[in-house]
Amino acid sequence: MKLQRMNRRALTLGALAVSSALALTACGSDDTGEKSNESGAPNSAAAGSVQCDDAKGQLLADGSSAQKNAIDAWVKAFTQACNGVQINYKGGGSGAGVTAFTQGQVAFAGSDSALKPEEVTASKEVCQGGQGIDLPMVGGPIAVGYNVPGVDNLVLDAPTLAKIFDSKITNWNDKAIAALNPDAKLPDLKIQAFHRSEDSGTTDNFTKYLIATTPDNWKYEGGKAWQAKGGQAASGSAGISQQVQQNSGAIGYMELSYAKELSTVALDTGAAAPVTASTDSATKAIADAQVVGTGKDLALKLNYATKADGAYPITLVTYEIVCDKGNKADTLPATKAFLRYIASEDGQKVLVDNDYAPIPADIIAKVRTTIDELS
């Protein structure tokens, strides 16, 4: 486990290096003009699959913090290839992204939940002659990270998880937790459960899992806003991760790439063995999804109650939200070029390198076709 944590720290340092390189990219190209990655080697993804076309200018975007690490990696590769484009993705949360999109403030938004009917209606004011559509682009598990001294392999099931986040189980040596972890030395320690402070698609997906699997223990209607009483709030997946790291007895939900420094819960789903959060286990869960959007909308319905072996059910899909018609003429070329890259085979490979799960081949093929038809 010490080795595992050392590896996590090494990966985190690598992520920080990528972020630093991205900041430099925003200021200008490197001296040689050569497309390179953070190690200084040529960036094959940027060189091989980015088609700049007529892309130029600045793209403003906002939304899901869960996909922020993926967006940062994509932006780095894209802007190295297309140095006439700047992309500013704020990552202020899915709710903020959808609001910014329906108010016409951004070229596209990221959301871990598909547009609701009233949001589609609002988007028609911005998308002249069209409407906002959902393009599934990023998959990944919502890890449940925890900080309990002496406990490295914690197993929880849906009822116990629901009771923890609903303040019904308040101590780590509770009998329900002990029953799931007979070999663990659970301390007499208060639980500090952290949830998102802002509207969040990660919250929406996390609570959809609880609603689908243990409705008797999670009687809230769900949505992007946190509804349970008690607990503590933090902003963004990064904020949740930081709070869990800093507070003994803490637990919180976050996208996997933010859990590198943390121990994460293995879920007892009723499968042959408890399932841990990973890109592979997320892909197995997404494979059960169905396209439920109409027209060019590609919203998915996930099976949160799956009991398939190796499938991690607390999995989200992040959508890039864009107008099918009526996009702003000055940003449309850059928007299409960027979306085309991130949906490409090389773009989807970037996800695996950053602890995300690629979208299944049949679905991402539909995404590529839709991007080409944006107007």
CSV table of C-alpha atoms in Angstrom, one decimal:
chain,number,residue,atom,x,y,z
A,1,MET,CA,0.0,0.0,0.0
A,2,LYS,CA,2.9,2.4,0.7
A,3,LEU,CA,4.2,1.6,-2.8
A,4,GLN,CA,0.7,2.3,-4.2
A,5,ARG,CA,0.6,5.7,-2.5
A,6,MET,CA,4.1,6.5,-3.8
A,7,ASN,CA,2.8,5.7,-7.3
A,8,ARG,CA,-0.2,7.9,-6.7
A,9,ARG,CA,2.1,10.8,-5.6
A,10,ALA,CA,4.2,10.3,-8.7
A,11,LEU,CA,1.1,10.4,-10.9
A,12,THR,CA,0.0,13.5,-9.2
A,13,LEU,CA,3.3,15.2,-9.8
A,14,GLY,CA,3.0,14.2,-13.4
A,15,ALA,CA,-0.5,15.8,-13.6
A,16,LEU,CA,0.9,19.0,-12.0
A,17,ALA,CA,3.6,19.0,-14.7
A,18,VAL,CA,0.9,18.8,-17.4
A,19,SER,CA,-1.0,21.7,-15.8
A,20,SER,CA,2.2,23.8,-15.7
A,21,ALA,CA,2.9,23.1,-19.3
A,22,LEU,CA,-0.7,24.0,-20.2
A,23,ALA,CA,-0.3,27.4,-18.5
A,24,LEU,CA,2.9,28.0,-20.6
A,25,THR,CA,1.0,27.0,-23.7
A,26,ALA,CA,-1.6,29.7,-23.0
A,27,CYS,CA,1.1,32.3,-23.0
A,28,GLY,CA,2.7,31.3,-26.3
A,29,SER,CA,4.4,28.6,-28.3
A,30,ASP,CA,7.7,27.1,-27.4
A,31,ASP,CA,10.9,28.7,-28.8
A,32,THR,CA,11.4,26.1,-31.5
A,33,GLY,CA,7.7,25.9,-32.6
A,34,GLU,CA,7.9,22.1,-32.3
A,35,LYS,CA,4.8,20.4,-31.0
A,36,SER,CA,6.0,18.7,-27.8
A,37,ASN,CA,4.6,17.1,-24.7
A,38,GLU,CA,5.6,17.8,-21.1
A,39,SER,CA,8.7,15.6,-21.4
A,40,GLY,CA,9.9,17.5,-24.5
A,41,ALA,CA,9.2,14.7,-26.9
A,42,PRO,CA,7.0,15.3,-30.0
A,43,ASN,CA,3.3,15.0,-29.2
A,44,SER,CA,2.0,12.4,-31.6
A,45,ALA,CA,-1.6,13.1,-30.7
A,46,ALA,CA,-1.3,16.7,-31.6
A,47,ALA,CA,0.7,16.1,-34.7
A,48,GLY,CA,-1.3,13.1,-36.0
A,49,SER,CA,-5.0,13.8,-35.4
A,50,VAL,CA,-5.7,17.5,-34.9
A,51,GLN,CA,-7.2,19.2,-38.0
A,52,CYS,CA,-7.2,22.9,-37.4
A,53,ASP,CA,-9.1,23.8,-40.6
A,54,ASP,CA,-10.2,27.4,-40.2
A,55,ALA,CA,-10.0,27.4,-36.4
A,56,LYS,CA,-8.8,30.7,-34.8
A,57,GLY,CA,-9.6,33.0,-32.0
A,58,GLN,CA,-10.7,32.3,-28.4
A,59,LEU,CA,-13.1,29.7,-27.2
A,60,LEU,CA,-14.8,30.2,-23.8
A,61,ALA,CA,-16.2,27.2,-22.1
A,62,ASP,CA,-17.4,26.2,-18.7
A,63,GLY,CA,-18.9,23.3,-16.9
A,64,SER,CA,-18.1,19.9,-15.4
A,65,SER,CA,-15.1,19.9,-13.1
A,66,ALA,CA,-15.0,16.1,-13.3
A,67,GLN,CA,-13.7,16.4,-16.9
A,68,LYS,CA,-11.3,19.3,-16.2
A,69,ASN,CA,-8.2,17.1,-16.2
A,70,ALA,CA,-9.2,15.6,-19.5
A,71,ILE,CA,-10.0,19.0,-21.0
A,72,ASP,CA,-6.6,20.3,-19.9
A,73,ALA,CA,-4.8,17.5,-21.6
A,74,TRP,CA,-6.8,17.9,-24.8
A,75,VAL,CA,-6.4,21.7,-24.8
A,76,LYS,CA,-2.6,21.3,-24.5
A,77,ALA,CA,-2.4,19.0,-27.5
A,78,PHE,CA,-4.9,21.0,-29.6
A,79,THR,CA,-3.4,24.4,-29.0
A,80,GLN,CA,0.1,23.1,-29.8
A,81,ALA,CA,-1.2,22.0,-33.2
A,82,CYS,CA,-3.5,25.0,-33.7
A,83,ASN,CA,-1.6,27.9,-32.3
A,84,GLY,CA,-4.1,30.4,-33.6
A,85,VAL,CA,-6.7,29.2,-31.0
A,86,GLN,CA,-7.0,29.8,-27.3
A,87,ILE,CA,-9.4,27.7,-25.2
A,88,ASN,CA,-10.4,28.8,-21.7
A,89,TYR,CA,-12.4,26.1,-19.9
A,90,LYS,CA,-13.3,27.2,-16.4
A,91,GLY,CA,-14.5,24.0,-14.9
A,92,GLY,CA,-17.0,25.7,-12.6
A,93,GLY,CA,-19.3,22.8,-12.3
A,94,SER,CA,-22.0,21.3,-14.6
A,95,GLY,CA,-24.7,23.7,-13.3
A,96,ALA,CA,-22.6,26.8,-14.0
A,97,GLY,CA,-21.7,25.4,-17.5
A,98,VAL,CA,-25.3,24.8,-18.5
A,99,THR,CA,-26.3,28.2,-17.3
A,100,ALA,CA,-23.5,29.9,-19.2
A,101,PHE,CA,-24.5,28.0,-22.3
A,102,THR,CA,-28.2,28.9,-22.2
A,103,GLN,CA,-27.2,32.5,-21.6
A,104,GLY,CA,-25.0,32.5,-24.7
A,105,GLN,CA,-21.8,33.1,-22.7
A,106,VAL,CA,-19.8,30.1,-23.9
A,107,ALA,CA,-19.2,28.2,-27.2
A,108,PHE,CA,-19.8,24.9,-25.5
A,109,ALA,CA,-20.4,23.6,-22.0
A,110,GLY,CA,-19.5,20.4,-20.2
A,111,SER,CA,-22.1,18.6,-18.0
A,112,ASP,CA,-22.2,15.3,-16.2
A,113,SER,CA,-25.9,15.2,-16.8
A,114,ALA,CA,-27.9,15.5,-20.0
A,115,LEU,CA,-29.9,18.7,-20.6
A,116,LYS,CA,-33.3,18.8,-18.9
A,117,PRO,CA,-36.4,19.7,-21.0
A,118,GLU,CA,-36.5,23.2,-19.6
A,119,GLU,CA,-32.8,23.6,-20.4
A,120,VAL,CA,-33.3,22.5,-24.0
A,121,THR,CA,-36.1,25.1,-24.2
A,122,ALA,CA,-33.8,27.8,-22.9
A,123,SER,CA,-31.1,26.8,-25.3
A,124,LYS,CA,-33.3,27.6,-28.3
A,125,GLU,CA,-33.0,31.3,-27.5
A,126,VAL,CA,-29.3,31.0,-28.0
A,127,CYS,CA,-29.2,28.4,-30.8
A,128,GLN,CA,-31.0,30.3,-33.5
A,129,GLY,CA,-33.0,27.7,-35.5
A,130,GLY,CA,-31.7,24.9,-33.4
A,131,GLN,CA,-31.2,23.7,-29.8
A,132,GLY,CA,-28.6,22.4,-27.4
A,133,ILE,CA,-27.6,18.8,-27.8
A,134,ASP,CA,-25.7,16.4,-25.6
A,135,LEU,CA,-22.5,14.7,-27.0
A,136,PRO,CA,-21.1,12.0,-24.7
A,137,MET,CA,-17.4,12.5,-24.7
A,138,VAL,CA,-15.8,11.5,-21.3
A,139,GLY,CA,-16.5,8.4,-19.2
A,140,GLY,CA,-15.3,7.7,-15.8
A,141,PRO,CA,-16.0,6.3,-12.4
A,142,ILE,CA,-17.0,8.5,-9.4
A,143,ALA,CA,-14.6,7.3,-6.8
A,144,VAL,CA,-15.4,7.4,-3.1
A,145,GLY,CA,-12.2,8.5,-1.4
A,146,TYR,CA,-11.7,8.2,2.3
A,147,ASN,CA,-9.2,9.1,5.0
A,148,VAL,CA,-9.4,6.5,7.8
A,149,PRO,CA,-6.0,5.8,9.6
A,150,GLY,CA,-5.1,2.1,9.4
A,151,VAL,CA,-7.8,1.2,6.9
A,152,ASP,CA,-6.6,0.7,3.4
A,153,ASN,CA,-9.1,-1.6,1.8
A,154,LEU,CA,-12.6,-0.4,2.8
A,155,VAL,CA,-15.7,-2.1,1.4
A,156,LEU,CA,-19.1,-0.5,1.4
A,157,ASP,CA,-22.5,-1.3,-0.1
A,158,ALA,CA,-25.2,1.1,-1.3
A,159,PRO,CA,-27.3,1.1,1.9
A,160,THR,CA,-24.3,1.8,4.1
A,161,LEU,CA,-23.0,4.5,1.7
A,162,ALA,CA,-26.4,6.2,1.7
A,163,LYS,CA,-26.6,6.2,5.5
A,164,ILE,CA,-23.1,7.7,5.7
A,165,PHE,CA,-24.0,10.6,3.4
A,166,ASP,CA,-27.4,11.1,5.0
A,167,SER,CA,-25.8,11.4,8.5
A,168,LYS,CA,-27.5,8.2,9.7
A,169,ILE,CA,-24.1,6.4,10.2
A,170,THR,CA,-21.8,8.8,12.0
A,171,ASN,CA,-18.8,6.8,13.3
A,172,TRP,CA,-16.3,4.6,11.5
A,173,ASN,CA,-16.7,1.6,13.9
A,174,ASP,CA,-20.4,1.4,13.2
A,175,LYS,CA,-21.6,-2.2,13.1
A,176,ALA,CA,-22.9,-1.9,9.5
A,177,ILE,CA,-19.4,-0.9,8.3
A,178,ALA,CA,-17.8,-3.6,10.5
A,179,ALA,CA,-20.0,-6.3,9.0
A,180,LEU,CA,-18.7,-5.4,5.5
A,181,ASN,CA,-15.1,-5.2,6.8
A,182,PRO,CA,-14.6,-8.1,9.3
A,183,ASP,CA,-10.8,-8.0,9.0
A,184,ALA,CA,-10.4,-4.2,9.3
A,185,LYS,CA,-9.4,-2.4,12.5
A,186,LEU,CA,-12.0,0.3,12.3
A,187,PRO,CA,-11.2,3.2,14.7
A,188,ASP,CA,-13.6,5.0,17.0
A,189,LEU,CA,-13.6,8.0,14.8
A,190,LYS,CA,-16.2,10.5,13.7
A,191,ILE,CA,-17.2,10.4,10.0
A,192,GLN,CA,-16.9,13.7,8.1
A,193,ALA,CA,-18.8,13.3,4.8
A,194,PHE,CA,-18.1,15.9,2.2
A,195,HIS,CA,-20.4,16.8,-0.7
A,196,ARG,CA,-20.3,19.4,-3.5
A,197,SER,CA,-21.3,22.9,-2.5
A,198,GLU,CA,-22.4,23.9,-6.0
A,199,ASP,CA,-24.7,22.4,-8.6
A,200,SER,CA,-22.8,19.4,-9.9
A,201,GLY,CA,-23.4,16.6,-12.4
A,202,THR,CA,-21.1,14.5,-10.3
A,203,THR,CA,-23.6,14.9,-7.4
A,204,ASP,CA,-26.4,14.1,-9.8
A,205,ASN,CA,-24.8,10.8,-10.9
A,206,PHE,CA,-23.7,9.9,-7.4
A,207,THR,CA,-27.3,10.3,-6.0
A,208,LYS,CA,-28.8,8.5,-9.1
A,209,TYR,CA,-26.8,5.5,-8.0
A,210,LEU,CA,-28.2,5.7,-4.5
A,211,ILE,CA,-31.7,6.2,-5.7
A,212,ALA,CA,-31.5,3.3,-8.1
A,213,THR,CA,-29.9,0.8,-5.6
A,214,THR,CA,-31.2,1.7,-2.2
A,215,PRO,CA,-34.4,3.9,-2.4
A,216,ASP,CA,-35.4,3.0,1.1
A,217,ASN,CA,-32.3,4.6,2.4
A,218,TRP,CA,-32.0,7.5,0.0
A,219,LYS,CA,-35.4,9.2,-0.2
A,220,TYR,CA,-34.3,12.4,-2.0
A,221,GLU,CA,-35.4,13.2,-5.6
A,222,GLY,CA,-31.8,13.7,-6.8
A,223,GLY,CA,-30.4,16.3,-9.1
A,224,LYS,CA,-27.4,18.5,-9.4
A,225,ALA,CA,-27.9,20.2,-6.0
A,226,TRP,CA,-27.1,18.3,-2.8
A,227,GLN,CA,-30.3,17.6,-0.9
A,228,ALA,CA,-29.4,15.5,2.2
A,229,LYS,CA,-29.0,17.2,5.5
A,230,GLY,CA,-25.7,17.4,7.4
A,231,GLY,CA,-22.3,16.7,6.1
A,232,GLN,CA,-19.8,19.4,4.9
A,233,ALA,CA,-19.5,21.1,1.5
A,234,ALA,CA,-16.6,21.8,-0.7
A,235,SER,CA,-16.3,23.3,-4.2
A,236,GLY,CA,-15.5,21.1,-7.2
A,237,SER,CA,-14.0,17.6,-7.3
A,238,ALA,CA,-10.6,19.2,-6.5
A,239,GLY,CA,-12.1,20.8,-3.3
A,240,ILE,CA,-13.6,17.5,-2.2
A,241,SER,CA,-10.3,15.7,-2.7
A,242,GLN,CA,-8.4,18.3,-0.8
A,243,GLN,CA,-10.8,18.2,2.2
A,244,VAL,CA,-10.7,14.4,2.4
A,245,GLN,CA,-6.9,14.4,2.3
A,246,GLN,CA,-6.7,17.0,5.1
A,247,ASN,CA,-9.3,15.6,7.5
A,248,SER,CA,-9.0,12.4,9.4
A,249,GLY,CA,-12.2,10.5,9.2
A,250,ALA,CA,-13.3,12.2,6.0
A,251,ILE,CA,-15.1,10.6,3.0
A,252,GLY,CA,-16.2,12.2,-0.2
A,253,TYR,CA,-17.1,11.5,-3.9
A,254,MET,CA,-15.1,12.7,-6.8
A,255,GLU,CA,-14.0,11.8,-10.3
A,256,LEU,CA,-11.2,9.2,-10.2
A,257,SER,CA,-8.4,11.4,-11.5
A,258,TYR,CA,-8.9,13.5,-8.3
A,259,ALA,CA,-8.5,10.5,-6.0
A,260,LYS,CA,-4.8,9.7,-6.8
A,261,GLU,CA,-3.7,10.6,-3.3
A,262,LEU,CA,-6.5,8.8,-1.6
A,263,SER,CA,-7.7,5.3,-0.6
A,264,THR,CA,-10.9,4.5,-2.4
A,265,VAL,CA,-13.9,2.4,-1.5
A,266,ALA,CA,-14.6,-0.9,-3.2
A,267,LEU,CA,-18.3,-1.4,-3.8
A,268,ASP,CA,-20.2,-4.5,-2.8
A,269,THR,CA,-22.7,-4.5,-5.7
A,270,GLY,CA,-23.8,-8.1,-5.4
A,271,ALA,CA,-21.2,-9.2,-8.0
A,272,ALA,CA,-18.8,-12.1,-7.3
A,273,ALA,CA,-16.4,-9.6,-5.7
A,274,PRO,CA,-16.4,-6.0,-4.6
A,275,VAL,CA,-15.6,-3.6,-7.4
A,276,THR,CA,-13.0,-0.8,-7.3
A,277,ALA,CA,-13.1,2.4,-9.3
A,278,SER,CA,-11.0,2.1,-12.5
A,279,THR,CA,-11.2,3.0,-16.2
A,280,ASP,CA,-11.8,-0.6,-17.0
A,281,SER,CA,-14.6,-1.1,-14.5
A,282,ALA,CA,-16.2,2.1,-15.7
A,283,THR,CA,-16.1,1.0,-19.4
A,284,LYS,CA,-17.8,-2.2,-18.4
A,285,ALA,CA,-20.6,-0.2,-16.8
A,286,ILE,CA,-20.9,2.3,-19.7
A,287,ALA,CA,-21.3,-0.7,-22.0
A,288,ASP,CA,-24.8,-1.2,-20.5
A,289,ALA,CA,-25.8,2.3,-21.4
A,290,GLN,CA,-28.6,3.1,-23.9
A,291,VAL,CA,-28.9,6.1,-26.2
A,292,VAL,CA,-32.2,7.8,-25.1
A,293,GLY,CA,-31.7,11.2,-26.8
A,294,THR,CA,-33.8,12.1,-29.9
A,295,GLY,CA,-32.7,13.6,-33.1
A,296,LYS,CA,-29.0,14.6,-32.9
A,297,ASP,CA,-29.1,14.5,-29.1
A,298,LEU,CA,-27.0,11.5,-27.8
A,299,ALA,CA,-28.0,11.5,-24.1
A,300,LEU,CA,-27.4,8.1,-22.5
A,301,LYS,CA,-29.2,6.1,-19.8
A,302,LEU,CA,-26.8,4.3,-17.5
A,303,ASN,CA,-27.6,1.2,-15.5
A,304,TYR,CA,-26.6,2.2,-12.0
A,305,ALA,CA,-27.9,-1.0,-10.5
A,306,THR,CA,-25.7,-3.3,-12.6
A,307,LYS,CA,-24.4,-6.4,-10.8
A,308,ALA,CA,-22.2,-7.5,-13.7
A,309,ASP,CA,-18.8,-8.8,-12.5
A,310,GLY,CA,-16.1,-6.1,-12.7
A,311,ALA,CA,-18.6,-3.3,-13.5
A,312,TYR,CA,-18.3,-0.2,-11.3
A,313,PRO,CA,-21.8,1.3,-11.1
A,314,ILE,CA,-21.1,4.9,-9.9
A,315,THR,CA,-20.0,5.9,-13.3
A,316,LEU,CA,-20.7,9.2,-15.1
A,317,VAL,CA,-20.6,10.3,-18.7
A,318,THR,CA,-19.7,13.9,-19.3
A,319,TYR,CA,-21.4,15.6,-22.3
A,320,GLU,CA,-20.1,18.4,-24.3
A,321,ILE,CA,-23.2,20.6,-24.9
A,322,VAL,CA,-23.3,22.6,-28.2
A,323,CYS,CA,-26.0,23.9,-30.6
A,324,ASP,CA,-26.9,21.5,-33.3
A,325,LYS,CA,-27.7,24.6,-35.4
A,326,GLY,CA,-27.3,28.3,-34.8
A,327,ASN,CA,-23.7,28.2,-33.4
A,328,LYS,CA,-21.9,31.6,-33.4
A,329,ALA,CA,-20.2,32.0,-36.8
A,330,ASP,CA,-17.0,33.4,-35.3
A,331,THR,CA,-16.4,30.4,-32.9
A,332,LEU,CA,-18.0,27.6,-34.9
A,333,PRO,CA,-14.8,26.5,-36.8
A,334,ALA,CA,-12.7,26.3,-33.6
A,335,THR,CA,-15.5,24.6,-31.8
A,336,LYS,CA,-15.9,21.9,-34.4
A,337,ALA,CA,-12.2,21.4,-34.8
A,338,PHE,CA,-11.7,21.0,-31.0
A,339,LEU,CA,-14.7,18.6,-30.6
A,340,ARG,CA,-13.6,16.7,-33.7
A,341,TYR,CA,-10.2,16.1,-32.1
A,342,ILE,CA,-11.4,15.0,-28.7
A,343,ALA,CA,-13.9,12.6,-30.2
A,344,SER,CA,-11.1,11.1,-32.5
A,345,GLU,CA,-9.4,7.9,-31.7
A,346,ASP,CA,-6.3,9.7,-30.5
A,347,GLY,CA,-8.4,12.1,-28.4
A,348,GLN,CA,-10.2,9.2,-26.7
A,349,LYS,CA,-6.8,7.5,-26.0
A,350,VAL,CA,-5.9,10.6,-24.0
A,351,LEU,CA,-8.7,9.7,-21.6
A,352,VAL,CA,-7.0,6.4,-20.5
A,353,ASP,CA,-3.8,8.2,-19.8
A,354,ASN,CA,-5.7,10.5,-17.4
A,355,ASP,CA,-7.8,8.0,-15.5
A,356,TYR,CA,-10.9,8.4,-17.6
A,357,ALA,CA,-12.8,5.8,-19.7
A,358,PRO,CA,-13.3,6.2,-23.5
A,359,ILE,CA,-16.8,6.3,-24.9
A,360,PRO,CA,-17.8,2.9,-26.5
A,361,ALA,CA,-16.9,2.7,-30.2
A,362,ASP,CA,-20.5,2.6,-31.5
A,363,ILE,CA,-21.5,5.7,-29.5
A,364,ILE,CA,-18.4,7.8,-30.3
A,365,ALA,CA,-18.9,7.1,-34.0
A,366,LYS,CA,-22.3,8.8,-33.8
A,367,VAL,CA,-20.7,11.7,-31.9
A,368,ARG,CA,-18.2,12.2,-34.7
A,369,THR,CA,-21.0,12.2,-37.4
A,370,THR,CA,-23.0,14.8,-35.3
A,371,ILE,CA,-19.9,17.0,-34.9
A,372,ASP,CA,-19.4,17.1,-38.7
A,373,GLU,CA,-23.0,18.3,-39.1
A,374,LEU,CA,-22.9,21.2,-36.6
A,375,SER,CA,-23.8,24.5,-38.2
